[in-house]
XYZ file of C-alpha atoms in Angstrom:
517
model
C 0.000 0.000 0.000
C 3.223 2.654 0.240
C 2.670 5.360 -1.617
C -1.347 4.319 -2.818
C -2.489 7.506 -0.852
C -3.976 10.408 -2.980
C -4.737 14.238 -2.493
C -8.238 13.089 -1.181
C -7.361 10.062 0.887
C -5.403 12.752 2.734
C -8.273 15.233 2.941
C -10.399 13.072 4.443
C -7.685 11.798 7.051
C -7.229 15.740 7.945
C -11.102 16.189 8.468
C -10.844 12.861 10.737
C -8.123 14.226 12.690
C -9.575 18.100 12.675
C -12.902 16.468 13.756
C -11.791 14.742 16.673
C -9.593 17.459 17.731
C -12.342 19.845 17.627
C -14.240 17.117 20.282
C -11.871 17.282 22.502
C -11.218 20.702 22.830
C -14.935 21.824 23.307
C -15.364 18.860 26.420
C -11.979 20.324 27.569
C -14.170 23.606 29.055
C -14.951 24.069 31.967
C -12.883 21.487 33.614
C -12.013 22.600 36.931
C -11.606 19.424 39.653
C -9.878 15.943 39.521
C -12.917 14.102 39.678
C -14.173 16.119 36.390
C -10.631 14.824 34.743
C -10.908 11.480 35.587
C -14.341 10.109 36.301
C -15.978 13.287 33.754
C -17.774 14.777 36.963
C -19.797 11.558 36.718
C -21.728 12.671 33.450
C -21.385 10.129 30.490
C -24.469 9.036 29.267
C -24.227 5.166 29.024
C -23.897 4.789 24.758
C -20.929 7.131 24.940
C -18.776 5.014 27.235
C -20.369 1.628 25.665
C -18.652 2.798 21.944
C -15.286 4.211 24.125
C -15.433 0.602 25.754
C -15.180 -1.145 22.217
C -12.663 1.616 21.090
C -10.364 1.170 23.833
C -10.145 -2.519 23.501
C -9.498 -2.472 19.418
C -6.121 -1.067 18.468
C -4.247 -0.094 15.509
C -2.303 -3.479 15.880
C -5.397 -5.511 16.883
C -6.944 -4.392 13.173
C -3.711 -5.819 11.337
C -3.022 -8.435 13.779
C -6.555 -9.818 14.160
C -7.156 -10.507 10.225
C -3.917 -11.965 9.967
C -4.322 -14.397 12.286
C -7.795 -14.915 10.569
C -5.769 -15.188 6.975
C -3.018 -17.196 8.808
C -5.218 -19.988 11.541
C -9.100 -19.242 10.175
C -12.003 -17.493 12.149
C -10.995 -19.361 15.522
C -9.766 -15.780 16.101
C -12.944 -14.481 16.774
C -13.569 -16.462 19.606
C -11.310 -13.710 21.770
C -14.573 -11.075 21.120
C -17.447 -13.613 21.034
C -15.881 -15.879 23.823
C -13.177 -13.411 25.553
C -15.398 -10.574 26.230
C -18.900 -10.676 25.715
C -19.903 -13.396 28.946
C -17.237 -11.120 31.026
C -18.908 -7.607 30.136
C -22.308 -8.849 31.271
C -20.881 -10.571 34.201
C -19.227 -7.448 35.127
C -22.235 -5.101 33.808
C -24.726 -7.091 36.377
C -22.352 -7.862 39.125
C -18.979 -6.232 39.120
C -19.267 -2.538 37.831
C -22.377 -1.751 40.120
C -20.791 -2.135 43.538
C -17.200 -0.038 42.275
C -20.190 2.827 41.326
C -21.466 2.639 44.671
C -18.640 2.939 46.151
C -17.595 5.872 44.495
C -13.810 4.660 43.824
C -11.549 6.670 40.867
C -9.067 3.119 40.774
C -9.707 -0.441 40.839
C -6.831 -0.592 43.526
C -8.781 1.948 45.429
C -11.056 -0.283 46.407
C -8.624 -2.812 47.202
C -7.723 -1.033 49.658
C -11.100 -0.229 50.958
C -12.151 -4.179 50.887
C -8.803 -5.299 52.197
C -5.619 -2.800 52.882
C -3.188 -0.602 51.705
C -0.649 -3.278 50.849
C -2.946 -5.531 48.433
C -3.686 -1.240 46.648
C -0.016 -1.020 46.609
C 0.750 -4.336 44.737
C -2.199 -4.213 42.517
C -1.466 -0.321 41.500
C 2.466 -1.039 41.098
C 1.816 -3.727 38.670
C -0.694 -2.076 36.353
C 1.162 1.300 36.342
C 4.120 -0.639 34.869
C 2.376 -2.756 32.501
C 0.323 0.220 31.294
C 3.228 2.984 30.877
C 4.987 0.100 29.010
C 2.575 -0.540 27.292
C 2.282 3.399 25.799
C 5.366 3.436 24.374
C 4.670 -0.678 23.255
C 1.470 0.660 21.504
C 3.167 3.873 19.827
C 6.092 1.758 18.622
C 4.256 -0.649 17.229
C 1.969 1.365 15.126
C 4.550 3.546 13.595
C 6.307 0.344 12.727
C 3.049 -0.523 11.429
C 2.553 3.080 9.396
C 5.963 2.308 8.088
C 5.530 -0.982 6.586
C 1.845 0.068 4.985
C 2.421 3.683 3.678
C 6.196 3.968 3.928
C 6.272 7.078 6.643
C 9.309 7.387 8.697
C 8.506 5.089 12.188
C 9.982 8.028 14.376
C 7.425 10.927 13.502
C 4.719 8.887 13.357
C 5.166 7.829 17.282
C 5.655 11.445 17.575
C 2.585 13.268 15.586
C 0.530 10.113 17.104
C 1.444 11.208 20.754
C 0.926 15.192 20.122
C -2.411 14.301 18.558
C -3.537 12.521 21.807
C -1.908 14.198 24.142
C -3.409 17.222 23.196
C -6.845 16.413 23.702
C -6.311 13.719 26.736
C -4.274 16.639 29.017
C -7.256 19.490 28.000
C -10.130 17.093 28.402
C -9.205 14.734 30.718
C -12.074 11.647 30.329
C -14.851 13.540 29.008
C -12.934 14.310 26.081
C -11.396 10.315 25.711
C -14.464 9.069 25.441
C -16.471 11.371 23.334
C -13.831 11.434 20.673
C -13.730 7.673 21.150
C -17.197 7.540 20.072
C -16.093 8.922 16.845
C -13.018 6.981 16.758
C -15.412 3.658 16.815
C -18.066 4.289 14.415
C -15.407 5.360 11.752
C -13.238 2.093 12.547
C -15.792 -0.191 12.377
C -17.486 2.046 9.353
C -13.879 1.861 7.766
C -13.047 -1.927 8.767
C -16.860 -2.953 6.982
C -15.846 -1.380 4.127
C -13.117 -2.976 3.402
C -15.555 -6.404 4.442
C -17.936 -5.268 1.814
C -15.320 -4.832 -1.268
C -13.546 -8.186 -0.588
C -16.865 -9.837 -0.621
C -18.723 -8.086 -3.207
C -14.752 -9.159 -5.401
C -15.573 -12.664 -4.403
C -19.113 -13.182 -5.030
C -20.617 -12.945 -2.030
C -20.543 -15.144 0.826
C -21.293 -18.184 -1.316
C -17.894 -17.155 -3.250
C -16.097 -17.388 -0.071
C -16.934 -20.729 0.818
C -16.052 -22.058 -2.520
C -12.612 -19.994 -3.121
C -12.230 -21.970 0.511
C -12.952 -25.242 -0.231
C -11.081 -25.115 -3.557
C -8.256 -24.295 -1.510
C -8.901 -27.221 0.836
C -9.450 -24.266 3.767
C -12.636 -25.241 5.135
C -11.574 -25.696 7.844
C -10.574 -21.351 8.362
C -13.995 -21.073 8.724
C -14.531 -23.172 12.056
C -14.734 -21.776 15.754
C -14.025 -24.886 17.721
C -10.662 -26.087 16.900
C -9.274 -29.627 18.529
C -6.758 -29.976 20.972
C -3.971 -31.229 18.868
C -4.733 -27.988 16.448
C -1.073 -26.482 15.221
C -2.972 -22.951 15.464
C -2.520 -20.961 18.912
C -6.111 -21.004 19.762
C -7.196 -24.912 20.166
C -10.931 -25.031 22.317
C -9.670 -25.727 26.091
C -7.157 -22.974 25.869
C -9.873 -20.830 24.408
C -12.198 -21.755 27.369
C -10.397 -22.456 30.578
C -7.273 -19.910 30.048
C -9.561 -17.177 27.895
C -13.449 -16.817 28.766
C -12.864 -18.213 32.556
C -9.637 -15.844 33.548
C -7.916 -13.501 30.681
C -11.294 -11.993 29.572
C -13.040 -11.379 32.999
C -9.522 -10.037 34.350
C -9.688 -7.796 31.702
C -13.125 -6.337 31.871
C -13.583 -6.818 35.420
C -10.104 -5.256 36.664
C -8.385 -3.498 34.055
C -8.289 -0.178 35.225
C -8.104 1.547 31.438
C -11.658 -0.366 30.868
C -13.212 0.484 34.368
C -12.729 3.558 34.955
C -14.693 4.863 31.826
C -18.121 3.205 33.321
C -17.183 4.908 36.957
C -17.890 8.138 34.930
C -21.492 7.040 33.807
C -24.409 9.298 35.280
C -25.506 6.625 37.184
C -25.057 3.512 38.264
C -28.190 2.105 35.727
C -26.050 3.854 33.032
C -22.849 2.166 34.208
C -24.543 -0.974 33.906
C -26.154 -0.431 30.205
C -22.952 1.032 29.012
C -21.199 -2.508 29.555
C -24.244 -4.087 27.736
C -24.252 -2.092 25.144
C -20.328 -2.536 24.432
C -21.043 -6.180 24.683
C -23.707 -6.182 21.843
C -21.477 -3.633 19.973
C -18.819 -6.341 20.441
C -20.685 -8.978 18.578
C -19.895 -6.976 15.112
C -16.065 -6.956 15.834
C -15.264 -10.080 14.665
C -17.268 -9.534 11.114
C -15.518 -6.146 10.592
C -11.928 -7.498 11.548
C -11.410 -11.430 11.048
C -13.706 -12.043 8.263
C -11.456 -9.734 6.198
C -8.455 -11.694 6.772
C -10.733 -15.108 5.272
C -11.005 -12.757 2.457
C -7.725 -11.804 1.805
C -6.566 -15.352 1.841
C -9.711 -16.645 -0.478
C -8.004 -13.588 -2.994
C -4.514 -14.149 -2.092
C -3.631 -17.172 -0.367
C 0.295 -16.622 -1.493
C 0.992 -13.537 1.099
C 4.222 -14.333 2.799
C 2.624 -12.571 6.261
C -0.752 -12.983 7.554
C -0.454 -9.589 9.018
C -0.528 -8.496 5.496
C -3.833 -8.968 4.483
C -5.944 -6.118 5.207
C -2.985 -3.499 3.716
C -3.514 -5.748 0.808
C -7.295 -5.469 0.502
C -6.802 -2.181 0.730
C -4.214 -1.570 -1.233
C -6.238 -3.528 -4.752
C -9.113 -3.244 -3.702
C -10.724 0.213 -2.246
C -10.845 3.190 -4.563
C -9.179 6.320 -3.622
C -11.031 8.223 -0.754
C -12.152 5.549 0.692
C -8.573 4.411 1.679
C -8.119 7.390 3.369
C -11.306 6.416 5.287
C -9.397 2.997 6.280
C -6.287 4.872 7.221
C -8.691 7.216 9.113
C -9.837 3.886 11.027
C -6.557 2.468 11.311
C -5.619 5.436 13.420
C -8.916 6.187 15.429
C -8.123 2.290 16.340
C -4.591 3.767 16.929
C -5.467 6.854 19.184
C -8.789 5.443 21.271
C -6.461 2.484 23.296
C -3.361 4.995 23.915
C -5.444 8.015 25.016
C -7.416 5.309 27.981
C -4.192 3.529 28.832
C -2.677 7.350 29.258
C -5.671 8.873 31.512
C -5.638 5.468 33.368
C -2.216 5.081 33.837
C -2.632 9.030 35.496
C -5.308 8.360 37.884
C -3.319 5.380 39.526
C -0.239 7.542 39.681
C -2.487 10.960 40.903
C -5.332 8.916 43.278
C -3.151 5.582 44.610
C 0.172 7.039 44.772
C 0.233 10.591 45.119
C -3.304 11.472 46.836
C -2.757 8.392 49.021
C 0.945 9.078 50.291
C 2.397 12.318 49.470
C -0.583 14.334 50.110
C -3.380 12.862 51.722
C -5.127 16.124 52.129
C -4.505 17.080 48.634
C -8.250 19.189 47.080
C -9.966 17.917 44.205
C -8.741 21.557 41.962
C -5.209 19.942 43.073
C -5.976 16.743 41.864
C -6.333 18.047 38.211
C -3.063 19.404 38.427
C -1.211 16.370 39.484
C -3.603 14.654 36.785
C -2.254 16.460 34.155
C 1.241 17.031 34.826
C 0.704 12.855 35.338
C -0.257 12.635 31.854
C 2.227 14.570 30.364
C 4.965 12.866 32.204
C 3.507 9.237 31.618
C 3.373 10.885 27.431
C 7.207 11.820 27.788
C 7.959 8.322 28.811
C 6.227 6.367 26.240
C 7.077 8.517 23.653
C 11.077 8.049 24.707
C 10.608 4.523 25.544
C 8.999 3.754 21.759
C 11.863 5.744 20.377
C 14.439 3.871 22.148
C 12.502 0.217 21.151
C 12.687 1.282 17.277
C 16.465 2.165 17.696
C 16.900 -1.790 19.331
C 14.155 -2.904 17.048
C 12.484 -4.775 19.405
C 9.457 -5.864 18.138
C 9.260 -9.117 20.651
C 8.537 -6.485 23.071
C 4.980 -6.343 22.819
C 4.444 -10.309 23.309
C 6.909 -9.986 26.049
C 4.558 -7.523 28.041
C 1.251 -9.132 26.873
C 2.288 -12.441 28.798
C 3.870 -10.205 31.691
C -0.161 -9.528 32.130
C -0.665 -12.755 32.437
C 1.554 -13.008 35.379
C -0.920 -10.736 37.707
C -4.086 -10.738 35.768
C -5.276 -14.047 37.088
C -4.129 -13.570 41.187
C -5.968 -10.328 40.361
C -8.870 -11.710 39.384
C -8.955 -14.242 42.653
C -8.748 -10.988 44.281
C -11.776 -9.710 42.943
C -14.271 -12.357 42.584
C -13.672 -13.111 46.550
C -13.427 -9.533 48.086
C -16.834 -8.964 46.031
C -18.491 -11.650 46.495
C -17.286 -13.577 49.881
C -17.404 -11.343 53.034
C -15.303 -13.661 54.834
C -12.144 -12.697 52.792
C -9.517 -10.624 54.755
C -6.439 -8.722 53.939
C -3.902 -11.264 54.950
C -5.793 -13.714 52.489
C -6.052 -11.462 49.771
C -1.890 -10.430 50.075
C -1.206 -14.099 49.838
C -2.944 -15.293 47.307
C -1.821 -12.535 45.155
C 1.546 -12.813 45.867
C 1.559 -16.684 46.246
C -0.498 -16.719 42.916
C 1.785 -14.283 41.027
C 5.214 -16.390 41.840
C 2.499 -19.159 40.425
C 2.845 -17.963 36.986
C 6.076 -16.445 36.918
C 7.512 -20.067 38.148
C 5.685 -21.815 35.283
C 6.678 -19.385 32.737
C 10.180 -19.613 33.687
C 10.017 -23.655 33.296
C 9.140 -24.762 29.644
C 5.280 -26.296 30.004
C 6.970 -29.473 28.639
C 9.252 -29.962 31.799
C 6.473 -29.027 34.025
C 3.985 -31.167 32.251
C 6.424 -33.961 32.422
C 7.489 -33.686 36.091
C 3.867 -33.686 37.332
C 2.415 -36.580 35.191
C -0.048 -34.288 33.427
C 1.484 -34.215 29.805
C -1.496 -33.723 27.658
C -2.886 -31.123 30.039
C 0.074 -28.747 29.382
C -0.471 -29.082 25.429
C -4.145 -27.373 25.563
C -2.747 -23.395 24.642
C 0.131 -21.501 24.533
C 1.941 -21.367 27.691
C 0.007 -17.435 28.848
C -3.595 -19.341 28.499
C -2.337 -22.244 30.731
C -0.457 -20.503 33.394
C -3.103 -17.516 33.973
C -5.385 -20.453 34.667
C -2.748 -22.300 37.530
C -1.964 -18.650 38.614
C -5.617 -17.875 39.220
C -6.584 -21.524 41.146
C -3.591 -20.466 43.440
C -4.199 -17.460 44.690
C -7.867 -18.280 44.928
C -7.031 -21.260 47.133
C -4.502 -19.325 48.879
C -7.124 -16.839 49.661
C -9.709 -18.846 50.702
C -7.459 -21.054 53.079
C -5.798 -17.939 54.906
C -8.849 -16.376 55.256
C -10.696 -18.888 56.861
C -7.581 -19.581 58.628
C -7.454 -16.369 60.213
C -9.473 -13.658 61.701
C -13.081 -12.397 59.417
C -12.496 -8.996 57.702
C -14.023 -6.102 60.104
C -17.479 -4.306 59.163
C -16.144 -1.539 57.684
C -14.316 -3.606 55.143
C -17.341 -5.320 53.880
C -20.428 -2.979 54.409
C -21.018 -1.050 50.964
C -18.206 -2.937 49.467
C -19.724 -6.616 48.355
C -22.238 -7.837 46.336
C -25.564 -8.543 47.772
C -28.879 -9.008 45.259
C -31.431 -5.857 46.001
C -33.943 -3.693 44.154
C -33.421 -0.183 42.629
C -30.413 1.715 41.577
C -28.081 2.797 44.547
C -26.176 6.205 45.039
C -22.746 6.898 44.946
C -21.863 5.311 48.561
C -25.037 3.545 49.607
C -24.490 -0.022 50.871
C -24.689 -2.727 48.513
């Protein structure tokens, strides 16, 4: 696709760009207090933070990298929307999200601390302000590698026009203005991804066409969810289940603190709620607009020598001019929605668990956008150095490395979670050691190959289900959850305070910000 762009592809990628811009600046008055900056003064209508949901989740690299693993292993892909997230956003919509409302937390560690103490905030908030501040300059690396390979533009300033772009509106708006431009930022990636959907099938004949270019390739097989055990493709079924839909995806939607905190900010906790269902239905559509362009590709052009590939490619031959503009105009919304969350969430676990929690506990909420901004712009400073410095070692492993790092606290997290909010009888000592004891879980099994482990505890075929991130989230999680339970019970109940307003319990009506659950 280098050098395919014309005068009016880039006209309509400069109205994108204006347009959003423009968004952001007009939320961006008015803003006044820390709670405005990161929670939006509680004031986002639930379809607003349903589309910034979807928009957060789908990046730049998940649009390549999703219909290249669809051209490359088949429409098992999809099972990471349709299995990975859509049970665990209506588990958390119904159960999860309406108790943080309640309590009126900024921070998923925050109420940690309130359910068990300041050490399990500590942990929890350490972890995920690594992994996400990594992850920025991950993200902006790997899309300007990404710009690179598909239009030819020098890696460097694209990380850095990328980070101006978002920084710009993120530090002026705070989360008002993520997740109204986010809105915009979906409906023209999914409008741009079904595009390119609609011109590889309407080349092909249809859906009919597809099957056939499929079988006549003896691919049949690309288009089936449920692959066996002894699949060569990453995503055979009991990795999909046990490691995906029962600990990756509800870690993810349940405690990831870029997803979260965007529902905190609903107008109410009913709102909170229907924004999670909405994303969930939203979700649905992903898989159509992303992986069934990668069957596509490889019904067109099964000779590619990368899977990752395939959408520049349909693209490239197959969209007129204008309307590739549109897709680039996608490409980055996909781009600019996940690093403008990760970069206000990142800043409310430095501003409200580090600094408003130890340096100044006193700190007013007019200070708290202060610290929240010059947060932002510091946590922008570091990605964008720390992207510049991966393209100089071109270390492109990177982002895998980090994505299974996840893995390593995700599931103890999760333990965490489903026991503080659901079992009153969890305490603080049992939540610190099942994180911990959980955490050294998955680090110890990633550090031995799943083949010696498999083979020193008799369990051979077990170890063989998924790559070695589905398997050991699962172990990690059973750990700490044990862990928990046992020390818990083993020592004494959690007091009142740490329980009342802070665990589930079935009732009537929509609560207030505070209100026992």
């Amino acid at each position: 696709m280098n050098g395919s762009l014309t005068a009016i592809d880039y006209v309509v990628l400069g109205v994108y760009l204006a347009v959003t811009l423009a968004i952001g600046l007009r939320v961006a008055r008015g803003m006044h207090t820390g709670r405005e900056y990161f929670l939006a003064g509680r004031s986002l209508p639930w379809w607003a933070v349903g589309f910034s949901l979807v928009a957060t989740d789908i990046g730049g690299t998940d649009i390549v990298g999703v219909g290249g693993a669809a051209y490359s292993h088949g429409m098992a892909v999809a099972n990471f929307e349709w299995i990975g997230c859509v049970p665990a956003m209506l588990l958390a919509a119904f159960i999860f999200v309406p108790v943080f409302y309640r309590a009126g937390v900024y921070t998923i560690p925050e109420y940690m601390e309130r359910r068990f103490h300041a050490g399990v905030r500590v942990a929890l908030a350490a972890c995920w302000l690594i992994f996400m501040a990594c992850n920025l300059g991950i993200m902006l690396y790997a899309s300007g590698v990404m710009m690179h390979g598909i239009f030819g533009w020098d890696p460097r300033w694209c990380v850095l026009i990328t980070a101006f772009l978002v920084g710009f509106y993120t530090l002026a708006g705070g989360m008002a203005a993520v997740v109204y431009t986010d809105v915009l930022q979906c409906v023209v990636m999914i409008g741009g991804c079904l595009l390119v959907t609609v011109f590889g099938l309407v080349e092909l004949g249809g859906l009919d066409g597809l099957t056939e270019r499929l079988e006549a390739r003896e691919a049949a097989a690309h288009v089936d969810l449920l692959l066996p055990v002894d699949t060569p493709t990453p995503f055979p079924w009991p990795g999909v289940f046990f490691g995906l839909a029962l600990v990756l995806g509800p870690a993810y939607w349940i405690g990831n603190q870029a997803i979260v905190q965007r529902s905190l900010g609903a107008r109410s906790e009913r709102e909170a709620t229907a924004s999670y269902v909405s994303g969930a239905v939203l979700k649905n559509v992903i898989p159509l607009v992303v992986a069934v362009p990668g069957l596509v590709a490889f019904a067109l052009y099964p000779d590619l020598e990368k899977g990752d590939a395939a959408f520049p490619e349909l693209v490239s031959r197959l969209m007129p001019a204008g309307l590739r503009g549109l897709f680039f105009a996608a490409f980055i919304a996909a781009l600019m929605s996940s690093v403008d969350s990760y970069l206000n969430a990142a800043a409310a676990i430095v501003s409200k668990d580090f600094y408003a929690r130890f340096w100044r506990k006193e700190t007013t909420d007019q200070a708290l956008l202060a610290v929240g901004r010059t947060a932002t712009f510091g946590l922008l400073v570091w990605a964008v150095g720390f992207a510049l410095v991966l393209e100089r070692l071109e270390g492109g492993g990177i982002y895998a490395v980090f994505q299974t790092l996840m893995a390593f606290f995700q599931g103890p997290a999760l333990a965490l979670l489903i026991t503080g909010l659901l079992w009153p009888r969890a305490n603080g000592t049992g939540a610190m050691t099942g994180f911990l004891g959980g955490v050294l879980c998955a680090v110890g099994l990633f550090t031995l190959s799943s083949e010696t482990v498999s083979k020193a505890l008799g369990w051979e075929p077990l170890f063989r289900i998924a790559d070695p991130f589905l398997y050991f989230s699962v172990w990690a999680f059973l750990t700490a959850l044990v862990l928990m339970v046992v020390v818990s019970l083993a020592t004494a109940p959690a007091p009142e305070e740490k329980t009342r307003g802070l665990v589930f319990r079935r009732r009537g009506g929509a609560g207030k910000e505070g209100e026992p659950a």
